[in-house]
Amino acid sequence: MRLTDNGTVAASRLVLADGLETDDGFAFVPVRPLFLAVGDRVELTGPRPVVVRADGARRPLDGDWETRCRGGVRRRW
């Protein structure tokens, strides 16, 4: 799943995400795959993403940031 410039994306259908990529070559890989329901949002509000559920509940994600460059080469931080 790719994040927008402001780091927020709203799910328009049920989504299973095993990674969140940004346009500037970074990716957040959660510890376990993430289900996003309709209306859920992912926000970058600090050192790690937060899932904001449709009812307003906030859930920080556990995982690691990686850099991605040149055809999918990954380097862990």
Coordinates of N, CA and C in Angstrom, one line a residue:
M1 N 0.8 -1.2 0.0 CA 0.0 0.0 0.0 C 0.9 1.2 0.0
R2 N 0.6 2.2 -0.8 CA 1.4 3.4 -0.9 C 0.7 4.5 -0.2
L3 N 1.5 5.3 0.6 CA 1.0 6.4 1.4 C 1.1 7.7 0.5
T4 N 0.2 8.6 0.7 CA 0.2 9.9 0.0 C 1.2 10.8 0.6
D5 N 1.3 12.0 0.0 CA 2.3 13.0 0.4 C 2.2 13.4 1.9
N6 N 0.9 13.5 2.4 CA 0.7 13.8 3.8 C 0.8 12.6 4.7
G7 N 1.0 11.4 4.2 CA 1.1 10.3 5.0 C -0.2 9.6 5.4
T8 N -1.3 10.0 4.8 CA -2.6 9.5 5.1 C -3.2 8.8 3.9
V9 N -3.8 7.6 4.1 CA -4.5 7.0 3.1 C -5.8 6.4 3.7
A10 N -6.9 6.5 3.1 CA -8.1 6.0 3.6 C -8.5 4.7 2.8
A11 N -8.9 3.7 3.5 CA -9.2 2.4 2.8 C -10.7 2.6 2.3
S12 N -10.9 2.3 1.0 CA -12.2 2.3 0.4 C -12.8 1.0 0.3
R13 N -12.1 -0.1 0.7 CA -12.6 -1.5 0.8 C -11.6 -2.2 1.7
L14 N -12.0 -3.4 2.1 CA -11.1 -4.2 3.0 C -9.8 -4.4 2.3
V15 N -8.7 -4.1 3.0 CA -7.4 -4.2 2.5 C -6.5 -5.0 3.4
L16 N -5.7 -5.9 2.9 CA -4.7 -6.7 3.6 C -3.3 -6.1 3.2
A17 N -2.6 -5.4 4.1 CA -1.3 -4.8 3.7 C -0.2 -5.5 4.5
D18 N 0.9 -5.8 3.8 CA 2.1 -6.4 4.4 C 3.2 -5.4 4.4
G19 N 3.0 -4.2 3.9 CA 3.9 -3.1 3.9 C 3.3 -1.8 3.5
L20 N 3.9 -0.7 3.9 CA 3.4 0.6 3.6 C 4.6 1.4 3.0
E21 N 4.5 1.8 1.7 CA 5.6 2.5 1.0 C 5.3 3.9 0.8
T22 N 6.3 4.8 0.9 CA 6.2 6.2 0.6 C 6.8 6.5 -0.7
D23 N 6.5 7.6 -1.3 CA 7.1 8.0 -2.6 C 8.6 8.3 -2.5
D24 N 9.1 8.6 -1.4 CA 10.5 9.0 -1.3 C 11.4 7.8 -0.9
G25 N 11.0 6.6 -1.2 CA 11.9 5.4 -1.1 C 11.9 4.7 0.3
F26 N 11.0 5.0 1.2 CA 10.9 4.4 2.5 C 9.8 3.4 2.5
A27 N 9.8 2.4 3.3 CA 8.8 1.5 3.5 C 8.7 1.1 5.0
F28 N 7.5 0.9 5.5 CA 7.3 0.4 6.9 C 6.7 -1.0 6.7
V29 N 7.4 -1.9 7.4 CA 7.0 -3.3 7.3 C 6.5 -3.7 8.7
P30 N 5.2 -3.9 8.8 CA 4.6 -4.3 10.1 C 5.0 -5.7 10.5
V31 N 5.0 -5.9 11.8 CA 5.4 -7.2 12.4 C 4.5 -8.3 11.8
R32 N 3.2 -8.1 11.6 CA 2.3 -9.0 11.0 C 1.4 -8.3 10.0
P33 N 0.9 -8.9 9.0 CA 0.0 -8.3 8.0 C -1.1 -7.5 8.7
L34 N -1.6 -6.5 8.1 CA -2.5 -5.5 8.6 C -3.8 -5.5 7.8
F35 N -4.9 -5.7 8.5 CA -6.2 -5.6 7.8 C -6.8 -4.2 8.1
L36 N -7.1 -3.5 7.0 CA -7.7 -2.2 7.1 C -9.2 -2.3 6.6
A37 N -10.1 -1.9 7.4 CA -11.5 -1.9 7.0 C -11.9 -0.6 6.3
V38 N -13.1 -0.6 5.7 CA -13.5 0.6 5.0 C -13.6 1.7 6.0
G39 N -13.0 2.9 5.6 CA -13.0 4.1 6.4 C -11.7 4.2 7.3
D40 N -11.0 3.1 7.5 CA -9.7 3.2 8.3 C -8.7 4.0 7.5
R41 N -7.9 4.7 8.3 CA -6.8 5.6 7.7 C -5.5 5.2 8.4
V42 N -4.4 5.3 7.6 CA -3.0 5.2 8.1 C -2.4 6.5 8.2
E43 N -1.9 6.9 9.3 CA -1.2 8.3 9.4 C 0.2 8.1 9.9
L44 N 1.1 9.0 9.4 CA 2.5 9.0 9.8 C 2.5 10.2 10.8
T45 N 2.4 9.9 12.1 CA 2.4 11.0 13.1 C 3.5 10.8 14.1
G46 N 4.7 10.6 13.7 CA 5.8 10.3 14.6 C 6.7 9.2 14.0
P47 N 7.3 8.5 14.9 CA 8.3 7.5 14.4 C 7.7 6.3 13.7
R48 N 6.4 6.0 14.0 CA 5.8 4.9 13.3 C 4.4 5.2 13.0
P49 N 3.8 4.5 11.9 CA 2.5 4.7 11.5 C 1.4 4.4 12.6
V50 N 0.3 5.0 12.5 CA -0.9 4.8 13.4 C -2.1 4.5 12.5
V51 N -2.8 3.5 12.8 CA -4.1 3.2 12.1 C -5.2 3.9 12.9
V52 N -5.9 4.7 12.2 CA -7.1 5.4 12.8 C -8.3 4.7 12.3
R53 N -9.0 4.0 13.1 CA -10.2 3.3 12.8 C -11.4 4.3 12.4
A54 N -12.4 3.8 11.8 CA -13.5 4.7 11.4 C -14.2 5.3 12.6
D55 N -14.1 4.6 13.7 CA -14.8 5.1 15.0 C -13.9 6.1 15.7
G56 N -12.7 6.4 15.2 CA -11.7 7.3 15.8 C -10.7 6.7 16.7
A57 N -10.8 5.3 17.0 CA -9.8 4.7 17.8 C -8.4 4.7 17.1
R58 N -7.4 4.9 17.8 CA -6.0 4.9 17.2 C -5.2 3.7 17.7
R59 N -4.5 3.1 16.7 CA -3.7 1.9 17.0 C -2.3 2.0 16.4
P60 N -1.3 2.3 17.2 CA 0.1 2.3 16.6 C 0.5 1.0 16.1
L61 N 1.3 1.0 15.0 CA 1.8 -0.3 14.4 C 3.2 -0.6 14.9
D62 N 3.4 -1.9 15.1 CA 4.8 -2.4 15.5 C 5.4 -2.9 14.2
G63 N 6.7 -2.5 14.0 CA 7.4 -3.0 12.8 C 8.6 -2.1 12.6
D64 N 9.2 -2.2 11.4 CA 10.5 -1.5 11.1 C 10.4 -0.7 9.8
W65 N 11.2 0.4 9.8 CA 11.3 1.1 8.6 C 12.5 0.6 7.7
E66 N 12.3 0.6 6.4 CA 13.4 0.2 5.5 C 13.5 1.2 4.4
T67 N 14.7 1.3 3.8 CA 14.8 2.1 2.6 C 14.7 1.2 1.4
R68 N 14.2 1.6 0.3 CA 14.0 0.9 -0.9 C 14.5 1.7 -2.0
C69 N 15.4 1.2 -2.8 CA 16.0 1.9 -3.9 C 16.5 0.9 -5.0
R70 N 16.6 1.4 -6.2 CA 17.1 0.6 -7.3 C 16.5 -0.8 -7.5
G71 N 15.3 -0.8 -7.9 CA 14.7 -2.1 -8.2 C 14.4 -3.0 -7.0
G72 N 14.1 -2.5 -5.9 CA 13.6 -3.3 -4.8 C 14.7 -3.7 -3.8
V73 N 15.9 -3.2 -3.9 CA 16.9 -3.5 -2.9 C 16.5 -2.9 -1.6
R74 N 16.6 -3.7 -0.5 CA 16.2 -3.3 0.8 C 17.3 -3.2 1.8
R75 N 17.3 -2.1 2.6 CA 18.3 -2.0 3.7 C 17.5 -1.7 5.0
R76 N 17.7 -2.5 6.0 CA 17.0 -2.3 7.2 C 17.7 -1.2 8.0
W77 N 17.0 -0.5 8.8 CA 17.6 0.6 9.7 C 17.9 0.0 11.0

